[in-house]
Short mmCIF file of C-alpha atoms in Angstrom, two decimals:
data_model
loop_
_atom_site.label_atom_id
_atom_site.label_comp_id
_atom_site.label_asym_id
_atom_site.label_seq_id
_atom_site.Cartn_x
_atom_site.Cartn_y
_atom_site.Cartn_z
CA MET U 9 -49.29 17.31 -14.32
CA LEU U 10 -52.11 16.05 -16.45
CA TYR U 11 -50.35 17.54 -19.38
CA LEU U 12 -47.34 15.42 -18.54
CA LEU U 13 -49.39 12.20 -18.59
CA ASN U 14 -51.43 12.85 -21.70
CA ALA U 15 -50.57 9.88 -23.76
CA LYS U 16 -50.92 11.62 -27.15
CA THR U 17 -48.66 14.46 -26.37
CA LEU U 18 -46.21 12.11 -24.70
CA ALA U 19 -45.96 10.04 -27.86
CA GLU U 20 -45.49 13.21 -29.91
CA ARG U 21 -42.76 14.44 -27.58
CA PHE U 22 -41.05 11.13 -27.61
CA ARG U 23 -41.08 11.16 -31.33
CA SER U 24 -39.61 14.61 -31.50
CA ALA U 25 -36.96 13.82 -28.90
CA PHE U 26 -35.64 10.64 -30.53
CA LEU U 27 -37.13 9.80 -33.98
CA VAL U 28 -37.38 13.13 -35.89
CA ASP U 29 -34.20 13.72 -37.98
CA ASN U 30 -32.70 10.57 -36.43
CA ARG U 31 -32.04 12.61 -33.28
CA TRP U 32 -31.44 9.38 -31.26
CA GLN U 33 -28.11 9.13 -32.93
CA LEU U 34 -27.01 12.38 -31.28
CA TYR U 35 -27.24 10.80 -27.86
CA PHE U 36 -24.99 7.89 -28.90
CA GLN U 37 -22.65 10.27 -30.66
CA GLY U 38 -22.42 12.21 -27.39
CA LEU U 39 -22.02 9.12 -25.42
CA GLY U 40 -19.29 7.98 -27.69
CA ASN U 41 -17.38 11.14 -27.23
CA THR U 42 -17.93 11.16 -23.44
CA LEU U 43 -16.53 7.62 -23.22
CA LEU U 44 -13.64 8.51 -25.52
CA ILE U 45 -12.75 11.62 -23.46
CA SER U 46 -13.13 9.63 -20.17
CA LEU U 47 -11.04 6.72 -21.38
CA PHE U 48 -8.18 8.83 -22.41
CA ALA U 49 -8.47 11.02 -19.41
CA VAL U 50 -8.40 8.08 -17.06
CA THR U 51 -5.37 6.64 -18.74
CA ILE U 52 -3.52 9.91 -18.55
CA GLY U 53 -4.70 10.57 -14.92
CA VAL U 54 -3.66 7.14 -13.72
CA PHE U 55 -0.32 7.18 -15.31
CA LEU U 56 0.67 10.69 -14.24
CA GLY U 57 -1.08 10.41 -10.95
CA PHE U 58 0.97 7.26 -9.97
CA ILE U 59 4.14 8.93 -11.04
CA PHE U 60 3.50 11.94 -8.97
CA ALA U 61 2.58 9.80 -6.08
CA MET U 62 5.70 7.64 -6.22
CA ILE U 63 7.91 10.76 -6.46
CA VAL U 64 6.30 12.16 -3.28
CA TYR U 65 6.37 8.89 -1.56
CA THR U 66 10.01 8.26 -2.43
CA HIS U 67 10.94 11.72 -1.19
CA SER U 68 9.10 11.21 2.06
CA LYS U 69 10.90 7.84 2.63
CA THR U 70 14.35 8.46 1.30
CA GLY U 71 14.75 12.18 1.05
CA LYS U 72 15.65 11.92 -2.68
CA LEU U 73 13.88 13.74 -5.50
CA LYS U 74 13.32 16.91 -3.51
CA VAL U 75 12.65 19.14 -6.47
CA LEU U 76 10.42 16.77 -8.28
CA SER U 77 8.49 16.22 -5.16
CA PHE U 78 7.98 19.83 -4.61
CA LEU U 79 6.79 20.25 -8.19
CA SER U 80 4.34 17.36 -7.74
CA ASN U 81 2.86 18.86 -4.63
CA LEU U 82 2.66 22.23 -6.41
CA TYR U 83 0.87 20.62 -9.28
CA VAL U 84 -1.70 18.91 -7.02
CA THR U 85 -2.37 22.10 -5.10
CA VAL U 86 -2.88 24.10 -8.19
CA ILE U 87 -5.02 21.70 -10.08
CA ARG U 88 -7.27 20.83 -7.11
CA GLY U 89 -7.48 24.46 -6.21
CA THR U 90 -9.03 25.68 -9.47
CA PRO U 91 -12.26 24.77 -11.08
CA VAL U 92 -12.02 22.24 -13.93
CA VAL U 93 -14.13 24.55 -16.21
CA LEU U 94 -11.57 27.28 -15.95
CA GLN U 95 -8.75 24.77 -16.62
CA LEU U 96 -10.71 23.71 -19.72
CA PHE U 97 -11.03 27.26 -20.93
CA ILE U 98 -7.33 27.76 -20.31
CA MET U 99 -6.52 24.72 -22.34
CA TYR U 100 -8.99 25.34 -25.04
CA PHE U 101 -8.50 29.16 -25.59
CA ILE U 102 -4.80 29.44 -24.59
CA VAL U 103 -2.50 26.58 -24.17
CA LEU U 104 -3.93 24.20 -26.82
CA VAL U 105 -5.55 26.80 -29.01
CA SER U 106 -3.91 25.40 -32.10
CA VAL U 107 -5.36 21.98 -31.47
CA LYS U 108 -8.54 21.85 -33.69
CA ASN U 109 -9.88 18.56 -32.20
CA GLY U 110 -12.04 19.29 -29.11
CA ILE U 111 -11.92 15.71 -27.99
CA VAL U 112 -8.18 15.85 -27.64
CA VAL U 113 -8.38 19.07 -25.66
CA GLY U 114 -10.99 17.51 -23.47
CA ALA U 115 -9.03 14.31 -22.85
CA VAL U 116 -5.91 16.23 -21.98
CA THR U 117 -7.62 18.66 -19.75
CA PHE U 118 -9.56 16.02 -17.79
CA GLY U 119 -6.50 13.78 -17.74
CA LEU U 120 -4.32 16.42 -16.30
CA ASN U 121 -6.97 17.30 -13.79
CA SER U 122 -7.62 13.73 -12.81
CA ALA U 123 -3.91 13.11 -12.38
CA ALA U 124 -3.96 15.52 -9.28
CA TYR U 125 -6.73 13.54 -7.65
CA VAL U 126 -5.22 10.10 -8.56
CA ALA U 127 -1.87 11.33 -7.19
CA GLU U 128 -3.43 11.96 -3.66
CA VAL U 129 -5.35 8.66 -3.75
CA ALA U 130 -2.20 6.80 -4.82
CA ARG U 131 -0.04 8.45 -2.30
CA ALA U 132 -2.48 7.48 0.49
CA GLY U 133 -2.28 3.90 -0.95
CA LEU U 134 1.45 3.79 -0.91
CA SER U 135 1.67 5.13 2.62
CA SER U 136 -0.84 2.47 3.84
CA ILE U 137 1.64 -0.27 3.05
CA ASP U 138 3.77 -1.32 6.09
CA GLU U 139 7.40 -0.20 6.04
CA GLY U 140 8.51 -3.80 6.75
CA GLN U 141 7.46 -4.63 3.18
CA MET U 142 9.99 -2.29 1.65
CA GLU U 143 12.61 -3.42 4.18
CA ALA U 144 11.84 -7.11 3.47
CA GLY U 145 12.23 -6.57 -0.23
CA ARG U 146 15.47 -4.56 0.09
CA SER U 147 16.92 -7.10 2.64
CA LEU U 148 16.43 -9.80 -0.08
CA GLY U 149 18.54 -7.86 -2.39
CA LEU U 150 15.72 -6.39 -4.59
CA SER U 151 16.44 -2.83 -5.81
CA TYR U 152 14.23 0.07 -4.70
CA ALA U 153 12.52 0.16 -8.08
CA LYS U 154 11.90 -3.57 -8.10
CA THR U 155 10.50 -3.61 -4.51
CA MET U 156 8.27 -0.77 -5.42
CA LEU U 157 6.99 -2.43 -8.63
CA LYS U 158 6.59 -5.99 -7.33
CA ILE U 159 5.71 -5.49 -3.65
CA ILE U 160 4.60 -1.95 -2.69
CA LEU U 161 2.48 -0.99 -5.77
CA PRO U 162 0.45 -4.15 -6.14
CA GLN U 163 -0.65 -3.92 -2.49
CA ALA U 164 -1.22 -0.15 -2.69
CA ILE U 165 -3.36 -0.52 -5.89
CA ARG U 166 -5.50 -3.13 -4.13
CA ASN U 167 -6.10 -0.92 -1.16
CA ILE U 168 -7.19 2.05 -3.27
CA ILE U 169 -9.42 0.39 -5.85
CA PRO U 170 -12.66 1.82 -4.27
CA ALA U 171 -11.12 5.38 -4.04
CA LEU U 172 -9.83 5.08 -7.61
CA PHE U 173 -13.18 4.14 -8.94
CA ASN U 174 -14.77 6.96 -7.10
CA GLU U 175 -12.49 9.22 -9.03
CA PHE U 176 -13.20 7.53 -12.36
CA ILE U 177 -16.93 7.85 -11.74
CA ALA U 178 -16.55 11.48 -10.81
CA LEU U 179 -14.50 12.07 -13.93
CA VAL U 180 -16.98 10.50 -16.34
CA LYS U 181 -19.59 12.89 -15.11
CA GLU U 182 -17.24 15.81 -14.94
CA THR U 183 -16.59 15.53 -18.59
CA SER U 184 -20.04 17.00 -19.14
CA VAL U 185 -18.51 20.42 -18.69
CA ALA U 186 -16.62 19.94 -22.03
CA GLY U 187 -19.89 21.00 -23.58
CA TYR U 188 -18.94 24.59 -22.55
CA VAL U 189 -16.40 24.73 -25.27
CA GLY U 190 -18.60 23.08 -27.86
CA ILE U 191 -17.55 19.57 -27.68
CA LEU U 192 -20.45 17.35 -28.44
CA GLU U 193 -20.55 15.14 -25.37
CA LEU U 194 -23.45 13.36 -23.74
CA GLY U 195 -24.17 16.28 -21.29
CA LYS U 196 -24.48 18.75 -24.18
CA VAL U 197 -27.01 16.67 -26.15
CA PRO U 198 -30.22 17.45 -24.20
CA GLY U 199 -29.63 21.20 -24.69
CA LEU U 200 -28.91 20.74 -28.32
CA ILE U 201 -32.20 18.75 -28.83
CA GLN U 202 -34.17 21.10 -26.65
CA SER U 203 -33.08 24.08 -28.79
CA ARG U 204 -34.95 22.47 -31.63
CA THR U 205 -37.94 20.91 -29.89
CA PHE U 206 -38.35 23.26 -26.88
CA ASP U 207 -38.84 20.19 -24.76
CA TYR U 208 -36.37 18.98 -22.16
CA LEU U 209 -38.27 16.09 -20.68
CA PHE U 210 -37.12 13.10 -22.67
CA PRO U 211 -33.62 14.31 -23.65
CA LEU U 212 -32.75 15.02 -20.02
CA LEU U 213 -34.18 11.65 -18.86
CA PHE U 214 -32.44 9.67 -21.52
CA ALA U 215 -29.06 11.35 -21.20
CA SER U 216 -29.27 10.70 -17.38
CA VAL U 217 -30.02 7.05 -18.07
CA LEU U 218 -27.03 6.75 -20.24
CA TYR U 219 -24.72 8.38 -17.63
CA LEU U 220 -26.29 6.05 -15.03
CA ALA U 221 -25.59 3.00 -17.26
CA VAL U 222 -21.93 3.99 -17.72
CA VAL U 223 -21.42 4.58 -14.01
CA TYR U 224 -23.14 1.34 -13.15
CA SER U 225 -20.94 -0.63 -15.62
CA LEU U 226 -17.95 0.96 -13.86
CA THR U 227 -19.05 -0.12 -10.47
CA LEU U 228 -19.55 -3.74 -11.84
CA VAL U 229 -15.98 -3.57 -13.25
CA GLU U 230 -14.82 -2.37 -9.73
CA LYS U 231 -16.56 -5.28 -8.01
CA CYS U 232 -14.93 -7.78 -10.51
CA ILE U 233 -11.51 -6.38 -9.92
CA GLU U 234 -11.88 -6.29 -6.19
CA LYS U 235 -12.91 -9.86 -6.24
CA ALA U 236 -10.13 -10.89 -8.37
CA LEU U 237 -7.62 -9.10 -6.13
CA SER U 238 -9.08 -10.57 -3.01
CA ARG U 239 -7.52 -14.05 -3.56
CA SER U 240 -4.99 -13.42 -0.83
CA ASP U 241 -7.57 -12.54 1.70
CA ARG U 242 -8.07 -14.68 4.62
CA ASN U 243 -11.87 -14.97 3.85
CA ALA U 244 -11.22 -15.24 0.03
CA GLY U 245 -14.11 -17.78 -0.03
CA ILE U 246 -16.81 -15.13 0.75
CA LYS U 247 -18.63 -13.95 -2.25
CA ILE U 248 -18.63 -10.32 -3.11
CA THR U 249 -21.84 -9.34 -4.82
CA GLY U 250 -21.53 -8.76 -8.55
CA GLY U 251 -22.02 -12.29 -9.92
CA ARG U 252 -19.56 -14.84 -11.03
CA LYS U 253 -20.13 -14.79 -14.72
CA LYS U 254 -19.45 -11.05 -15.03
CA CYS U 255 -16.25 -11.64 -13.21
CA ARG U 256 -14.70 -14.25 -15.43
CA LYS U 257 -12.69 -11.68 -17.36
CA ALA U 258 -11.53 -9.87 -14.27
CA LYS U 259 -9.95 -13.05 -12.88
CA SER U 260 -7.27 -13.06 -15.44
CA LEU U 261 -6.02 -9.63 -14.27
CA MET E 2 42.05 -21.30 14.88
CA GLN E 3 39.35 -18.84 13.92
CA GLU E 4 41.54 -16.00 14.89
CA SER E 5 43.96 -16.52 12.08
CA LYS E 6 41.25 -16.27 9.48
CA GLU E 7 39.77 -13.00 8.18
CA PRO E 8 36.44 -12.17 9.85
CA LEU E 9 33.38 -12.40 7.73
CA ILE E 10 32.03 -9.20 9.20
CA ARG E 11 34.01 -6.50 10.92
CA THR E 12 32.89 -3.14 12.32
CA ALA E 13 35.05 -0.30 13.27
CA GLY E 14 33.62 2.48 15.46
CA LEU E 15 30.19 1.83 14.03
CA LYS E 16 27.95 4.79 14.99
CA LYS E 17 24.28 5.51 14.26
CA SER E 18 22.35 8.38 15.58
CA PHE E 19 18.77 9.60 14.88
CA GLY E 20 18.88 13.31 15.25
CA ASP E 21 20.40 13.86 18.86
CA ASN E 22 19.60 10.34 19.91
CA MET E 23 22.83 8.26 19.72
CA VAL E 24 21.66 4.74 19.31
CA LEU E 25 25.04 3.01 18.35
CA ASP E 26 27.89 4.60 20.02
CA GLY E 27 31.09 2.98 18.46
CA ILE E 28 30.74 -0.68 17.91
CA ASP E 29 33.96 -2.71 17.22
CA VAL E 30 33.25 -6.34 16.63
CA GLU E 31 34.58 -9.13 14.45
CA ILE E 32 32.35 -11.96 13.44
CA PHE E 33 33.90 -15.10 11.90
CA GLU E 34 32.43 -17.61 9.62
CA GLY E 35 30.40 -20.29 11.46
CA GLU E 36 29.93 -18.21 14.64
CA LYS E 37 26.45 -18.26 16.06
CA VAL E 38 26.29 -14.80 17.77
CA VAL E 39 23.46 -13.84 20.10
CA VAL E 40 22.98 -10.24 20.88
CA ILE E 41 21.19 -9.46 24.22
CA GLY E 42 20.54 -6.32 25.97
CA PRO E 43 17.74 -4.13 27.40
CA SER E 44 15.39 -2.53 24.80
CA GLY E 45 16.74 0.59 23.29
CA SER E 46 20.24 -0.67 23.67
CA GLY E 47 20.74 -0.58 19.94
CA LYS E 48 20.53 -4.30 19.15
CA SER E 49 18.20 -4.11 16.22
CA THR E 50 19.82 -1.02 14.85
CA PHE E 51 23.19 -2.75 14.93
CA LEU E 52 21.74 -5.59 12.79
CA ARG E 53 20.16 -3.10 10.45
CA CYS E 54 23.40 -1.18 10.00
CA LEU E 55 25.09 -4.50 8.99
CA ASN E 56 22.83 -4.94 6.00
CA ARG E 57 22.49 -1.30 5.41
CA LEU E 58 18.74 -0.98 6.08
CA GLU E 59 20.08 1.83 8.07
CA THR E 60 22.91 3.98 6.97
CA PRO E 61 25.47 4.28 9.82
CA THR E 62 26.39 7.91 10.75
CA GLY E 63 29.91 6.93 11.50
CA GLY E 64 32.53 4.21 11.42
CA ALA E 65 32.82 1.44 8.95
CA VAL E 66 31.51 -2.08 8.13
CA TYR E 67 33.77 -4.56 6.48
CA PHE E 68 32.43 -7.69 4.82
CA GLN E 69 35.01 -10.33 3.78
CA GLY E 70 37.60 -7.76 4.38
CA LYS E 71 36.14 -5.14 1.96
CA GLU E 72 34.79 -1.90 3.31
CA LEU E 73 31.20 -0.94 2.44
CA THR E 74 31.29 2.29 0.66
CA GLN E 75 28.82 4.25 -1.47
CA ASP E 76 30.13 2.37 -4.44
CA THR E 77 29.28 -1.02 -3.02
CA ASP E 78 26.59 -2.80 -4.93
CA LEU E 79 24.17 -2.91 -2.04
CA GLU E 80 21.72 -5.40 -3.78
CA GLU E 81 24.56 -7.85 -4.33
CA TYR E 82 25.80 -7.32 -0.81
CA ARG E 83 22.40 -7.79 0.90
CA ARG E 84 22.00 -11.11 -0.88
CA GLN E 85 24.93 -12.36 1.22
CA MET E 86 22.91 -11.54 4.39
CA GLY E 87 19.54 -13.02 4.93
CA MET E 88 17.40 -11.07 7.34
CA VAL E 89 14.50 -12.40 9.44
CA PHE E 90 12.18 -9.78 10.96
CA GLN E 91 10.18 -9.81 14.19
CA HIS E 92 6.97 -9.34 12.16
CA PHE E 93 7.87 -11.74 9.31
CA ASN E 94 7.13 -9.21 6.70
CA LEU E 95 6.03 -11.85 4.22
CA PHE E 96 4.44 -10.40 1.06
CA PRO E 97 0.73 -10.80 1.65
CA HIS E 98 -0.22 -10.52 -2.08
CA LEU E 99 1.98 -13.42 -3.24
CA THR E 100 1.73 -17.14 -2.64
CA VAL E 101 4.16 -18.69 -0.32
CA LEU E 102 6.07 -20.18 -3.26
CA LYS E 103 6.25 -16.77 -4.95
CA ASN E 104 7.45 -15.22 -1.69
CA VAL E 105 10.39 -17.59 -1.69
CA THR E 106 11.31 -17.42 -5.32
CA LEU E 107 10.74 -13.65 -5.97
CA ALA E 108 14.17 -12.47 -4.87
CA ALA E 109 16.06 -15.57 -5.92
CA VAL E 110 14.69 -15.42 -9.52
CA ASP E 111 15.51 -11.65 -9.64
CA ALA E 112 19.07 -12.34 -8.47
CA ARG E 113 19.49 -15.11 -11.19
CA LEU E 114 18.12 -12.79 -13.89
CA ARG E 115 20.49 -9.99 -12.75
CA GLU E 116 23.39 -12.41 -12.85
CA ARG E 117 22.34 -13.57 -16.29
CA LYS E 118 22.35 -10.01 -17.57
CA LYS E 119 25.69 -9.25 -15.91
CA LEU E 120 27.43 -12.32 -17.33
CA LYS E 121 25.50 -12.27 -20.55
CA LEU E 122 24.35 -15.86 -20.06
CA LYS E 123 21.86 -17.39 -22.35
CA THR E 124 19.85 -19.50 -19.81
CA PRO E 125 16.25 -18.99 -20.69
CA LYS E 126 14.09 -17.23 -18.10
CA LYS E 127 11.74 -20.18 -17.99
CA GLN E 128 14.42 -22.48 -16.93
CA ILE E 129 15.64 -20.07 -14.24
CA VAL E 130 12.10 -19.79 -12.84
CA ALA E 131 11.59 -23.58 -12.95
CA GLU E 132 14.95 -24.19 -11.21
CA GLU E 133 14.21 -21.74 -8.40
CA LYS E 134 10.76 -23.10 -7.96
CA ALA E 135 12.20 -26.54 -7.57
CA ARG E 136 14.74 -25.21 -5.05
CA ALA E 137 12.00 -23.33 -3.20
CA MET E 138 9.86 -26.55 -2.97
CA LYS E 139 12.80 -28.37 -1.61
CA LEU E 140 13.25 -25.68 1.11
CA LEU E 141 9.54 -25.78 1.81
CA ALA E 142 9.68 -29.62 2.09
CA ARG E 143 12.35 -29.26 4.44
CA ILE E 144 10.13 -27.27 6.94
CA GLY E 145 7.17 -29.52 6.12
CA LEU E 146 5.21 -26.76 4.38
CA GLU E 147 5.34 -27.90 0.78
CA ASP E 148 1.49 -28.25 0.82
CA LYS E 149 1.28 -24.55 1.53
CA ALA E 150 3.20 -23.50 -1.63
CA ASP E 151 0.08 -22.08 -3.25
CA ALA E 152 -1.46 -20.71 -0.09
CA TYR E 153 -1.37 -16.88 0.77
CA PRO E 154 0.39 -15.79 4.01
CA SER E 155 -2.78 -14.68 5.59
CA THR E 156 -3.99 -18.27 5.91
CA LEU E 157 -0.87 -19.31 7.91
CA SER E 158 -0.07 -19.46 11.52
CA GLY E 159 2.61 -17.10 13.00
CA GLY E 160 5.07 -19.96 13.38
CA GLN E 161 4.55 -21.06 9.81
CA LYS E 162 5.01 -17.50 8.57
CA GLN E 163 8.32 -17.06 10.37
CA ARG E 164 9.58 -20.33 9.11
CA ILE E 165 8.66 -19.34 5.56
CA ALA E 166 10.26 -16.03 6.11
CA ILE E 167 13.51 -17.85 7.17
CA VAL E 168 13.34 -20.03 4.04
CA ARG E 169 12.62 -17.03 1.85
CA ALA E 170 15.88 -15.46 3.14
CA LEU E 171 17.78 -18.73 2.71
CA ALA E 172 16.59 -19.02 -0.97
CA VAL E 173 18.77 -16.14 -2.02
CA GLY E 174 21.86 -18.08 -0.74
CA PRO E 175 23.20 -15.91 2.00
CA LYS E 176 26.55 -16.37 3.77
CA VAL E 177 25.20 -15.04 7.11
CA MET E 178 21.69 -14.89 8.56
CA LEU E 179 20.50 -11.93 10.69
CA PHE E 180 17.61 -12.55 13.01
CA ASP E 181 15.86 -9.50 14.49
CA GLU E 182 13.81 -10.82 17.48
CA PRO E 183 12.44 -13.64 15.32
CA THR E 184 10.11 -15.04 17.96
CA SER E 185 9.02 -11.93 19.81
CA ALA E 186 5.74 -11.56 17.93
CA LEU E 187 4.81 -15.32 18.08
CA ASP E 188 2.38 -17.10 20.39
CA PRO E 189 4.25 -18.98 22.94
CA GLU E 190 3.33 -22.43 21.50
CA MET E 191 4.85 -21.38 18.17
CA VAL E 192 8.21 -20.21 19.39
CA GLY E 193 9.55 -23.77 19.61
CA GLU E 194 9.13 -24.53 15.91
CA VAL E 195 10.96 -21.46 14.86
CA LEU E 196 13.90 -21.92 17.26
CA SER E 197 14.30 -25.50 16.33
CA LEU E 198 14.57 -24.49 12.61
CA MET E 199 17.24 -21.93 13.64
CA LYS E 200 19.04 -24.57 15.67
CA GLU E 201 19.09 -26.70 12.61
CA LEU E 202 20.56 -23.93 10.51
CA ALA E 203 23.22 -23.37 13.26
CA ASP E 204 24.10 -27.10 13.33
CA GLU E 205 24.62 -27.03 9.61
CA GLY E 206 27.25 -24.31 10.08
CA MET E 207 25.32 -21.25 9.01
CA THR E 208 26.87 -18.00 10.35
CA MET E 209 24.11 -16.39 12.38
CA ILE E 210 23.58 -13.13 14.33
CA VAL E 211 20.53 -13.28 16.49
CA VAL E 212 18.91 -10.54 18.39
CA THR E 213 16.64 -12.25 20.84
CA HIS E 214 15.29 -12.47 24.39
CA GLU E 215 15.22 -16.30 24.27
CA MET E 216 17.93 -16.83 26.83
CA ARG E 217 17.74 -20.60 26.51
CA PHE E 218 18.42 -20.48 22.82
CA ALA E 219 21.31 -18.13 23.55
CA ARG E 220 22.76 -20.61 26.06
CA GLU E 221 22.26 -23.76 24.03
CA VAL E 222 22.91 -22.72 20.48
CA SER E 223 25.16 -19.70 20.46
CA THR E 224 28.95 -19.87 20.36
CA ARG E 225 29.23 -16.23 21.53
CA VAL E 226 26.98 -13.70 23.30
CA LEU E 227 27.18 -9.91 22.91
CA PHE E 228 25.57 -7.83 25.59
CA MET E 229 24.71 -4.42 24.46
CA ASP E 230 23.65 -1.48 26.57
CA GLY E 231 23.50 2.25 25.70
CA GLY E 232 24.71 1.62 22.20
CA LYS E 233 27.82 -0.03 23.13
CA ILE E 234 28.94 -3.62 23.44
CA VAL E 235 29.40 -4.04 27.17
CA ALA E 236 30.21 -7.77 27.27
CA ASP E 237 31.35 -10.27 24.71
CA GLY E 238 32.16 -13.92 25.36
CA PRO E 239 31.03 -17.51 25.15
CA PRO E 240 27.58 -18.15 26.66
CA GLN E 241 29.03 -20.11 29.60
CA GLU E 242 31.07 -17.06 30.69
CA ILE E 243 28.27 -14.46 30.00
CA PHE E 244 25.55 -16.53 31.75
CA GLY E 245 27.68 -18.46 34.18
CA ALA E 246 30.17 -15.87 35.44
CA PRO E 247 29.05 -12.33 34.34
CA LYS E 248 31.46 -9.69 35.33
CA ASP E 249 29.84 -6.51 34.29
CA ASP E 250 27.30 -5.03 36.73
CA ARG E 251 24.83 -3.96 34.08
CA LEU E 252 25.03 -7.38 32.58
CA LYS E 253 24.39 -8.93 36.09
CA SER E 254 21.41 -6.77 36.64
CA PHE E 255 20.05 -7.43 33.17
CA LEU E 256 20.35 -11.15 33.60
CA ALA E 257 18.81 -11.00 36.96
CA LYS E 258 15.66 -9.48 35.30
CA VAL E 259 15.41 -11.84 32.40
CA LEU E 260 16.50 -15.11 33.83
#
């Protein structure tokens, strides 16, 4: 322990972890890739996940889309039933073997993986909406699709914001397994630097702080969105923690 | 005089079953324009299902529904058809994420936009939205709730919600209004405001089919009462006859319980 606190060695270790060879850039390069993979993966995941959820929901309510609904359920079962590392290997070494860009492979893999989880979250959200809402929409002459889009989905999304962000947060951290196939993402950086300095302390600490910063930002965004969507609440006046200034942008959503 | 005209709605042998449970067991009825029909009967007698089969929220398992002489088939444009029939639900079913004004204009604007597309009109969308807003505000003013236009449904009382639900249905311009137990979920002191709005509509000549347990409303406002039991229409006549001189035994025992 004394060794840990020795100021001189600490300064030296700090220097080798960040300053030598401009190593600090590696962390931010990794962070950039992590964010890039996460962003694309979330986009793919939300898009596909909601489509799967709507297919399954529509089948459960109307009996239509039987085959598609079966396939959606099968997809969710298979993706949730296998480890993401294996999915990544399958993508990287078999399915997308011709794709040279690791970031793309990562984004696709994590996006397809996330879609299965989002699908279940979204399905729960859709089922949480009272049937009377669909009936009211249809009785007013709105089509099924219009009612879904204008009435059911907005309410469902509002209900599942916390669960969705849970999934986003898990996803950001999960992308750290992309390091297994040589993608330079944030989780891989500490190992990379340790292999040159033989010292894990600062690299691990700093990479963790960066992950934490990303995740914390996400929770702030979540609070803002929740706040913006709570206008129709009975107690809309009650302040959700998160601060007003930060939420200014979210209000326009 | 009415008999010579074509009925607005006619059902022939209308049947609906859920699995083995026969809820509607052959309904033959003609409803003419301007009639205020109240449907009464014990719970489970098929009253609500009857209403829901009329606007196709439920698909009948047998028989036919004719609207203005035309049979509803698979080719019927259901969206277009449902706009002719406003429906008011027991639990209001207002859209909680939309303001009162948006609740009222949503379907009306959608209908206008569809019409514009169909007829290839050039009316700008902005103008349509503005027109429908103005119309909705007039309707809200009529029920004294224009100051609630920007409020969300969760801030309203049950009576206010139901009156807005009625206005929302009217905004689409229906020829007939279907009411499915519109006052059953209301606190007693709010029943009056909803019934008086319905009475106003009736006085203006709106064709109405009302499933209700409000026997006073049935007696005072309706021109015709249908008594349903076991998925069939057991008695059909003017309220004086149904309430004053009931012939059927089941009707007699039902009335003895509710009056």
